[in-house]
PDB file of C-alpha atoms in Angstrom:
ATOM      1  CA  GLY A   2     -17.044   6.485   1.014  1.00 55.00           C
ATOM      2  CA  GLU A   3     -13.347   5.831   1.355  1.00 69.00           C
ATOM      3  CA  ASN A   4     -11.303   8.630  -0.162  1.00 82.00           C
ATOM      4  CA  VAL A   5      -7.731   9.646   0.506  1.00 89.00           C
ATOM      5  CA  GLU A   6      -6.347  12.522  -1.515  1.00 90.00           C
ATOM      6  CA  GLN A   7      -2.654  13.157  -1.707  1.00 89.00           C
ATOM      7  CA  HIS A   8      -0.877  16.211  -3.115  1.00 79.00           C
ATOM      8  CA  PRO A   9       1.257  17.395  -4.715  1.00 75.00           C
ATOM      9  CA  SER A  10       1.680  14.461  -7.095  1.00 85.00           C
ATOM     10  CA  THR A  11       5.330  15.270  -7.694  1.00 90.00           C
ATOM     11  CA  LEU A  12       7.768  17.252  -5.602  1.00 93.00           C
ATOM     12  CA  SER A  13      11.349  18.246  -6.387  1.00 96.00           C
ATOM     13  CA  VAL A  14      13.562  19.613  -3.629  1.00 96.00           C
ATOM     14  CA  GLN A  15      17.207  20.565  -3.318  1.00 97.00           C
ATOM     15  CA  GLU A  16      19.286  18.299  -1.138  1.00 97.00           C
ATOM     16  CA  GLY A  17      19.204  19.606   2.415  1.00 97.00           C
ATOM     17  CA  ASP A  18      15.844  21.343   2.053  1.00 97.00           C
ATOM     18  CA  SER A  19      12.588  20.097   3.587  1.00 97.00           C
ATOM     19  CA  ALA A  20       9.795  18.241   1.810  1.00 96.00           C
ATOM     20  CA  VAL A  21       6.152  18.256   2.883  1.00 96.00           C
ATOM     21  CA  ILE A  22       3.409  16.002   1.511  1.00 95.00           C
ATOM     22  CA  LYS A  23      -0.192  16.517   2.553  1.00 94.00           C
ATOM     23  CA  CYS A  24      -3.091  14.070   2.553  1.00 95.00           C
ATOM     24  CA  THR A  25      -6.768  14.564   3.251  1.00 94.00           C
ATOM     25  CA  TYR A  26      -9.280  11.868   4.146  1.00 91.00           C
ATOM     26  CA  SER A  27     -13.044  11.666   4.121  1.00 86.00           C
ATOM     27  CA  ASP A  28     -14.016   9.358   6.983  1.00 76.00           C
ATOM     28  CA  SER A  29     -13.943  11.177  10.312  1.00 70.00           C
ATOM     29  CA  ALA A  30     -13.936   7.827  12.130  1.00 72.00           C
ATOM     30  CA  SER A  31     -10.472   6.890  10.832  1.00 81.00           C
ATOM     31  CA  ASN A  32      -7.932   6.447  13.619  1.00 85.00           C
ATOM     32  CA  TYR A  33      -4.809   5.054  11.955  1.00 89.00           C
ATOM     33  CA  PHE A  34      -2.722   6.893   9.348  1.00 93.00           C
ATOM     34  CA  PRO A  35       0.452   5.250   8.020  1.00 93.00           C
ATOM     35  CA  TRP A  36       2.969   6.540   5.493  1.00 96.00           C
ATOM     36  CA  TYR A  37       4.754   4.198   3.111  1.00 96.00           C
ATOM     37  CA  LYS A  38       7.886   4.710   1.010  1.00 97.00           C
ATOM     38  CA  GLN A  39       8.303   2.825  -2.250  1.00 96.00           C
ATOM     39  CA  GLU A  40      11.686   2.650  -3.931  1.00 94.00           C
ATOM     40  CA  LEU A  41      12.010   1.691  -7.572  1.00 90.00           C
ATOM     41  CA  GLY A  42      11.250  -1.985  -8.171  1.00 89.00           C
ATOM     42  CA  LYS A  43      10.291  -2.680  -4.568  1.00 92.00           C
ATOM     43  CA  GLY A  44       7.150  -2.989  -2.508  1.00 93.00           C
ATOM     44  CA  PRO A  45       5.993  -0.147  -0.242  1.00 95.00           C
ATOM     45  CA  GLN A  46       7.563  -0.047   3.212  1.00 95.00           C
ATOM     46  CA  LEU A  47       6.164   1.634   6.319  1.00 94.00           C
ATOM     47  CA  ILE A  48       8.233   4.631   7.423  1.00 96.00           C
ATOM     48  CA  ILE A  49       6.013   6.196  10.067  1.00 96.00           C
ATOM     49  CA  ASP A  50       2.431   6.055  11.305  1.00 93.00           C
ATOM     50  CA  ILE A  51       0.214   8.046  13.613  1.00 92.00           C
ATOM     51  CA  ARG A  52      -2.944   7.308  15.555  1.00 88.00           C
ATOM     52  CA  SER A  53      -5.731   9.744  16.216  1.00 81.00           C
ATOM     53  CA  ASN A  54      -4.939  10.207  19.888  1.00 80.00           C
ATOM     54  CA  VAL A  55      -1.779  12.207  19.058  1.00 81.00           C
ATOM     55  CA  GLY A  56      -1.191  15.251  16.881  1.00 90.00           C
ATOM     56  CA  GLU A  57       2.440  14.716  15.922  1.00 93.00           C
ATOM     57  CA  LYS A  58       5.024  11.978  15.793  1.00 93.00           C
ATOM     58  CA  LYS A  59       8.701  12.241  14.927  1.00 95.00           C
ATOM     59  CA  ASP A  60      11.367   9.735  13.973  1.00 94.00           C
ATOM     60  CA  GLN A  61      14.766  11.291  13.202  1.00 96.00           C
ATOM     61  CA  ARG A  62      14.327  13.339  10.010  1.00 97.00           C
ATOM     62  CA  ILE A  63      10.736  12.258   9.437  1.00 98.00           C
ATOM     63  CA  ALA A  64       7.659  13.601  11.169  1.00 97.00           C
ATOM     64  CA  VAL A  65       3.917  13.255  10.672  1.00 97.00           C
ATOM     65  CA  THR A  66       1.273  15.712  11.861  1.00 96.00           C
ATOM     66  CA  LEU A  67      -2.442  15.047  12.131  1.00 94.00           C
ATOM     67  CA  ASN A  68      -5.305  17.538  12.199  1.00 92.00           C
ATOM     68  CA  LYS A  69      -8.482  15.591  12.894  1.00 88.00           C
ATOM     69  CA  THR A  70     -10.715  18.642  12.722  1.00 88.00           C
ATOM     70  CA  ALA A  71      -9.580  19.465   9.208  1.00 90.00           C
ATOM     71  CA  LYS A  72      -9.177  15.760   8.312  1.00 90.00           C
ATOM     72  CA  HIS A  73      -5.673  16.066   6.982  1.00 92.00           C
ATOM     73  CA  PHE A  74      -2.255  14.693   7.864  1.00 94.00           C
ATOM     74  CA  SER A  75       1.166  15.564   6.529  1.00 96.00           C
ATOM     75  CA  LEU A  76       4.586  13.988   6.140  1.00 97.00           C
ATOM     76  CA  HIS A  77       7.596  16.191   6.796  1.00 97.00           C
ATOM     77  CA  ILE A  78      11.098  15.205   5.714  1.00 97.00           C
ATOM     78  CA  THR A  79      13.870  17.509   6.913  1.00 97.00           C
ATOM     79  CA  GLU A  80      17.451  17.765   5.617  1.00 97.00           C
ATOM     80  CA  THR A  81      16.539  15.733   2.547  1.00 98.00           C
ATOM     81  CA  GLN A  82      19.118  13.373   1.080  1.00 97.00           C
ATOM     82  CA  PRO A  83      19.289  11.668  -2.334  1.00 96.00           C
ATOM     83  CA  GLU A  84      18.161   8.377  -0.774  1.00 96.00           C
ATOM     84  CA  ASP A  85      14.879  10.071   0.157  1.00 97.00           C
ATOM     85  CA  SER A  86      13.975  10.068  -3.551  1.00 97.00           C
ATOM     86  CA  ALA A  87      11.041   7.654  -3.847  1.00 96.00           C
ATOM     87  CA  VAL A  88       7.259   7.437  -4.117  1.00 95.00           C
ATOM     88  CA  TYR A  89       5.464   8.121  -0.844  1.00 97.00           C
ATOM     89  CA  PHE A  90       1.949   6.851  -0.093  1.00 95.00           C
ATOM     90  CA  CYS A  91      -0.343   7.961   2.672  1.00 95.00           C
ATOM     91  CA  ALA A  92      -3.185   5.761   3.901  1.00 92.00           C
ATOM     92  CA  ALA A  93      -6.120   5.902   6.276  1.00 89.00           C
ATOM     93  CA  LEU A  94      -7.940   3.099   8.052  1.00 84.00           C
ATOM     94  CA  TYR A  95     -11.693   3.120   7.520  1.00 76.00           C
ATOM     95  CA  TYR A  96     -13.909   1.782  10.295  1.00 70.00           C
ATOM     96  CA  GLY A  97     -16.726   0.762   7.982  1.00 66.00           C
ATOM     97  CA  ASN A  98     -14.775  -2.083   6.440  1.00 66.00           C
ATOM     98  CA  ASN A  99     -11.605  -1.928   8.528  1.00 69.00           C
ATOM     99  CA  ARG A 100      -9.389  -1.564   5.450  1.00 77.00           C
ATOM    100  CA  LEU A 101      -6.575   0.777   4.568  1.00 82.00           C
ATOM    101  CA  ALA A 102      -7.340   3.197   1.750  1.00 85.00           C
ATOM    102  CA  PHE A 103      -4.259   4.572  -0.017  1.00 89.00           C
ATOM    103  CA  GLY A 104      -3.604   7.878  -1.693  1.00 90.00           C
ATOM    104  CA  LYS A 105      -2.338   7.916  -5.274  1.00 90.00           C
ATOM    105  CA  GLY A 106       1.259   8.467  -4.259  1.00 92.00           C
ATOM    106  CA  ASN A 107       3.739  11.312  -4.446  1.00 94.00           C
ATOM    107  CA  GLN A 108       6.997  11.189  -6.387  1.00 94.00           C
ATOM    108  CA  VAL A 109       9.702  12.983  -4.401  1.00 96.00           C
ATOM    109  CA  VAL A 110      12.924  13.839  -6.206  1.00 96.00           C
ATOM    110  CA  VAL A 111      15.868  15.137  -4.199  1.00 97.00           C
ATOM    111  CA  ILE A 112      18.269  17.070  -6.403  1.00 96.00           C
ATOM    112  CA  PRO A 113      21.913  16.754  -5.306  1.00 93.00           C
TER     113      PRO A 113
ATOM    114  CA  ASN B  87      12.395 -14.475   8.388  1.00 61.00           C
ATOM    115  CA  ALA B  88      11.407 -13.757   4.770  1.00 77.00           C
ATOM    116  CA  GLY B  89       8.320 -11.574   5.452  1.00 93.00           C
ATOM    117  CA  VAL B  90       5.965 -11.605   2.470  1.00 96.00           C
ATOM    118  CA  THR B  91       7.045 -13.644  -0.549  1.00 96.00           C
ATOM    119  CA  GLN B  92       5.382 -13.362  -3.941  1.00 97.00           C
ATOM    120  CA  THR B  93       5.886 -15.521  -6.997  1.00 96.00           C
ATOM    121  CA  PRO B  94       6.495 -15.041  -9.841  1.00 97.00           C
ATOM    122  CA  LYS B  95       8.268 -11.676 -10.067  1.00 95.00           C
ATOM    123  CA  PHE B  96       7.503 -11.231 -13.756  1.00 96.00           C
ATOM    124  CA  GLN B  97       4.950 -12.816 -16.076  1.00 97.00           C
ATOM    125  CA  VAL B  98       3.745 -12.296 -19.630  1.00 97.00           C
ATOM    126  CA  LEU B  99       0.362 -13.765 -20.565  1.00 97.00           C
ATOM    127  CA  LYS B 100      -1.644 -13.859 -23.739  1.00 98.00           C
ATOM    128  CA  THR B 101      -5.202 -12.575 -23.628  1.00 98.00           C
ATOM    129  CA  GLY B 102      -7.486 -15.343 -22.369  1.00 97.00           C
ATOM    130  CA  GLN B 103      -4.803 -17.303 -20.526  1.00 97.00           C
ATOM    131  CA  SER B 104      -5.142 -18.024 -16.843  1.00 97.00           C
ATOM    132  CA  MET B 105      -2.619 -17.901 -14.062  1.00 97.00           C
ATOM    133  CA  THR B 106      -2.305 -17.829 -10.287  1.00 98.00           C
ATOM    134  CA  LEU B 107      -0.142 -15.410  -8.328  1.00 98.00           C
ATOM    135  CA  GLN B 108       1.166 -16.914  -5.134  1.00 97.00           C
ATOM    136  CA  CYS B 109       1.753 -15.136  -1.841  1.00 97.00           C
ATOM    137  CA  ALA B 110       3.023 -16.454   1.476  1.00 97.00           C
ATOM    138  CA  GLN B 111       3.867 -14.743   4.762  1.00 96.00           C
ATOM    139  CA  ASP B 112       5.795 -16.112   7.725  1.00 94.00           C
ATOM    140  CA  MET B 113       4.787 -13.521  10.336  1.00 92.00           C
ATOM    141  CA  ASN B 114       1.706 -15.361  11.606  1.00 91.00           C
ATOM    142  CA  HIS B 115      -0.484 -12.503  10.384  1.00 90.00           C
ATOM    143  CA  ASN B 116      -4.254 -12.878  10.279  1.00 88.00           C
ATOM    144  CA  SER B 117      -4.986 -10.431   7.468  1.00 88.00           C
ATOM    145  CA  MET B 118      -3.752 -10.637   3.887  1.00 91.00           C
ATOM    146  CA  TYR B 119      -4.393  -8.408   0.884  1.00 93.00           C
ATOM    147  CA  TRP B 120      -3.945  -8.183  -2.860  1.00 96.00           C
ATOM    148  CA  TYR B 121      -3.410  -4.762  -4.468  1.00 96.00           C
ATOM    149  CA  ARG B 122      -2.733  -3.632  -7.981  1.00 96.00           C
ATOM    150  CA  GLN B 123      -0.619  -0.604  -8.784  1.00 95.00           C
ATOM    151  CA  ASP B 124      -1.065   1.355 -11.990  1.00 92.00           C
ATOM    152  CA  PRO B 125       0.602   4.653 -12.971  1.00 85.00           C
ATOM    153  CA  GLY B 126      -1.232   7.595 -11.421  1.00 79.00           C
ATOM    154  CA  MET B 127      -3.723   5.304  -9.649  1.00 81.00           C
ATOM    155  CA  GLY B 128      -1.898   4.432  -6.464  1.00 85.00           C
ATOM    156  CA  LEU B 129      -2.614   1.128  -4.742  1.00 91.00           C
ATOM    157  CA  ARG B 130      -6.081  -0.292  -5.301  1.00 92.00           C
ATOM    158  CA  LEU B 131      -7.378  -3.178  -3.231  1.00 92.00           C
ATOM    159  CA  ILE B 132      -8.532  -6.203  -5.232  1.00 96.00           C
ATOM    160  CA  TYR B 133      -9.418  -8.682  -2.478  1.00 95.00           C
ATOM    161  CA  TYR B 134      -8.561  -9.166   1.125  1.00 91.00           C
ATOM    162  CA  SER B 135      -8.804 -11.868   3.769  1.00 91.00           C
ATOM    163  CA  ALA B 136      -9.333 -10.824   7.373  1.00 86.00           C
ATOM    164  CA  SER B 137      -8.603 -14.318   8.648  1.00 87.00           C
ATOM    165  CA  GLU B 138      -8.114 -17.873   7.476  1.00 89.00           C
ATOM    166  CA  GLY B 139     -11.240 -19.069   5.714  1.00 89.00           C
ATOM    167  CA  THR B 140     -12.656 -15.630   4.877  1.00 92.00           C
ATOM    168  CA  THR B 141     -12.275 -13.440   1.807  1.00 95.00           C
ATOM    169  CA  ASP B 142     -13.913 -10.171   0.765  1.00 93.00           C
ATOM    170  CA  LYS B 143     -13.985  -8.005  -2.328  1.00 94.00           C
ATOM    171  CA  GLY B 144     -12.040  -4.814  -2.433  1.00 91.00           C
ATOM    172  CA  GLU B 145     -12.256  -1.834  -4.747  1.00 89.00           C
ATOM    173  CA  VAL B 146     -11.492  -3.611  -8.058  1.00 95.00           C
ATOM    174  CA  PRO B 147     -12.382  -7.340  -7.788  1.00 97.00           C
ATOM    175  CA  ASN B 148     -13.773  -7.966 -11.289  1.00 97.00           C
ATOM    176  CA  GLY B 149     -11.783 -10.529 -13.257  1.00 97.00           C
ATOM    177  CA  TYR B 150     -10.056 -11.980 -10.191  1.00 98.00           C
ATOM    178  CA  ASN B 151     -10.596 -14.742  -7.674  1.00 97.00           C
ATOM    179  CA  VAL B 152      -8.723 -15.496  -4.480  1.00 98.00           C
ATOM    180  CA  SER B 153      -8.083 -18.405  -2.157  1.00 97.00           C
ATOM    181  CA  ARG B 154      -6.906 -18.223   1.437  1.00 96.00           C
ATOM    182  CA  LEU B 155      -5.356 -21.653   1.439  1.00 88.00           C
ATOM    183  CA  ASN B 156      -4.229 -21.477   5.064  1.00 95.00           C
ATOM    184  CA  LYS B 157      -3.017 -18.786   7.441  1.00 94.00           C
ATOM    185  CA  ARG B 158       0.245 -18.361   5.505  1.00 96.00           C
ATOM    186  CA  GLU B 159      -0.918 -18.374   1.904  1.00 97.00           C
ATOM    187  CA  PHE B 160      -3.247 -16.158  -0.141  1.00 97.00           C
ATOM    188  CA  SER B 161      -3.377 -16.671  -3.894  1.00 98.00           C
ATOM    189  CA  LEU B 162      -4.821 -14.477  -6.650  1.00 98.00           C
ATOM    190  CA  ARG B 163      -6.172 -16.072  -9.818  1.00 98.00           C
ATOM    191  CA  LEU B 164      -6.849 -14.550 -13.204  1.00 97.00           C
ATOM    192  CA  GLU B 165      -9.192 -16.937 -15.018  1.00 94.00           C
ATOM    193  CA  SER B 166      -9.097 -15.218 -18.409  1.00 97.00           C
ATOM    194  CA  ALA B 167      -6.476 -12.502 -18.557  1.00 97.00           C
ATOM    195  CA  ALA B 168      -7.239  -9.219 -20.315  1.00 97.00           C
ATOM    196  CA  PRO B 169      -4.876  -6.392 -21.349  1.00 97.00           C
ATOM    197  CA  SER B 170      -6.565  -4.177 -18.727  1.00 97.00           C
ATOM    198  CA  GLN B 171      -5.070  -6.470 -16.084  1.00 98.00           C
ATOM    199  CA  THR B 172      -1.546  -5.461 -17.064  1.00 97.00           C
ATOM    200  CA  SER B 173      -0.250  -4.064 -13.789  1.00 97.00           C
ATOM    201  CA  VAL B 174       2.069  -4.574 -10.854  1.00 97.00           C
ATOM    202  CA  TYR B 175       0.457  -6.746  -8.200  1.00 98.00           C
ATOM    203  CA  PHE B 176       1.361  -6.548  -4.527  1.00 97.00           C
ATOM    204  CA  CYS B 177       0.464  -8.907  -1.743  1.00 97.00           C
ATOM    205  CA  ALA B 178       0.479  -7.598   1.832  1.00 94.00           C
ATOM    206  CA  SER B 179      -0.230  -8.878   5.322  1.00 92.00           C
ATOM    207  CA  SER B 180      -0.943  -7.327   8.703  1.00 87.00           C
ATOM    208  CA  GLY B 181      -1.476  -8.537  12.229  1.00 77.00           C
ATOM    209  CA  ILE B 182      -4.777  -6.978  13.245  1.00 64.00           C
ATOM    210  CA  GLN B 183      -7.117  -6.197  10.370  1.00 59.00           C
ATOM    211  CA  GLY B 184      -5.707  -3.000   8.902  1.00 56.00           C
ATOM    212  CA  ASN B 185      -4.805  -1.520  12.261  1.00 64.00           C
ATOM    213  CA  THR B 186      -1.147  -2.360  12.396  1.00 75.00           C
ATOM    214  CA  GLU B 187       1.739  -2.156   9.974  1.00 83.00           C
ATOM    215  CA  ALA B 188       1.035  -3.819   6.651  1.00 88.00           C
ATOM    216  CA  PHE B 189       4.061  -5.584   5.146  1.00 92.00           C
ATOM    217  CA  PHE B 190       4.272  -5.769   1.368  1.00 95.00           C
ATOM    218  CA  GLY B 191       5.877  -8.291  -0.943  1.00 96.00           C
ATOM    219  CA  GLN B 192       8.216  -7.288  -3.750  1.00 95.00           C
ATOM    220  CA  GLY B 193       5.490  -7.318  -6.376  1.00 96.00           C
ATOM    221  CA  THR B 194       4.640  -9.237  -9.550  1.00 97.00           C
ATOM    222  CA  ARG B 195       4.875  -7.359 -12.829  1.00 96.00           C
ATOM    223  CA  LEU B 196       2.230  -8.822 -15.125  1.00 97.00           C
ATOM    224  CA  THR B 197       1.870  -7.995 -18.799  1.00 97.00           C
ATOM    225  CA  VAL B 198      -1.100  -9.245 -20.796  1.00 97.00           C
ATOM    226  CA  VAL B 199      -0.658  -9.048 -24.558  1.00 97.00           C
TER     227      VAL B 199
END
C-alpha cells in the first residue's frame, strides 16, 4: 500500500549549518517525489521536486537526492537561515491510484 | 491570479451541525483534492477529483461528502459534524493527476465542540 515515512520528526540546527531530512517510500513504481514547505498558518508550498529519471536536483541552497534502489529520497538545505524554519513534507506519487501520498512532516528549527 | 481559494478560514461548529467548505482554483487544473491535517499525522487525503464530474475516496472519507461543481470548484461537506473532525482542512489542485505541482489553499481551521 501507499506508505511514505519521514524522519526525523523534528530537527534543530544552528544557523549556517546544513539540514537533511530523509524519506522512504514503499511503492517501487513511484516516479515523482515533491517536497513541500509549510510556514505557520499557511498552506504547504512546493520547494523542489524530482523525477525518477534523475538522481539529484539542486536549486540554490536546496537539493534533493533520490535512491530508487533503496527507495529513499532526501532534502538537503545548506547554509540554513532563520526563514528556513518551517514544517517540511515529502510526498511520493503512487501509480496504483495516481495520488500523492505525504509523509507526516518534519519540523525544522534554525537557531540564530 | 489568486491560485487556490478556500472559504471560510475559521469555523466553529456544534456537534451534529452541518457545513460546506468551499474551494475554487483559477489555474484551469483538472485535479482537485481535500486533505485534513492533524498534529503528528501529516496530510491525509479525504477525497479527490481527477476531473470535472468525477470524485473518489481518499484515505479518510468517512463523515464527508464532496461535489465537483465545475472545473473550478470542489466543495467538502460535513453532514453531521463530530469532535473527531476538528482539524485544519486544505484544498489543493494540480494540472495532471498528481504528476505535477499541487497548489494548496491557505486552509480552513475547523473546531467542532
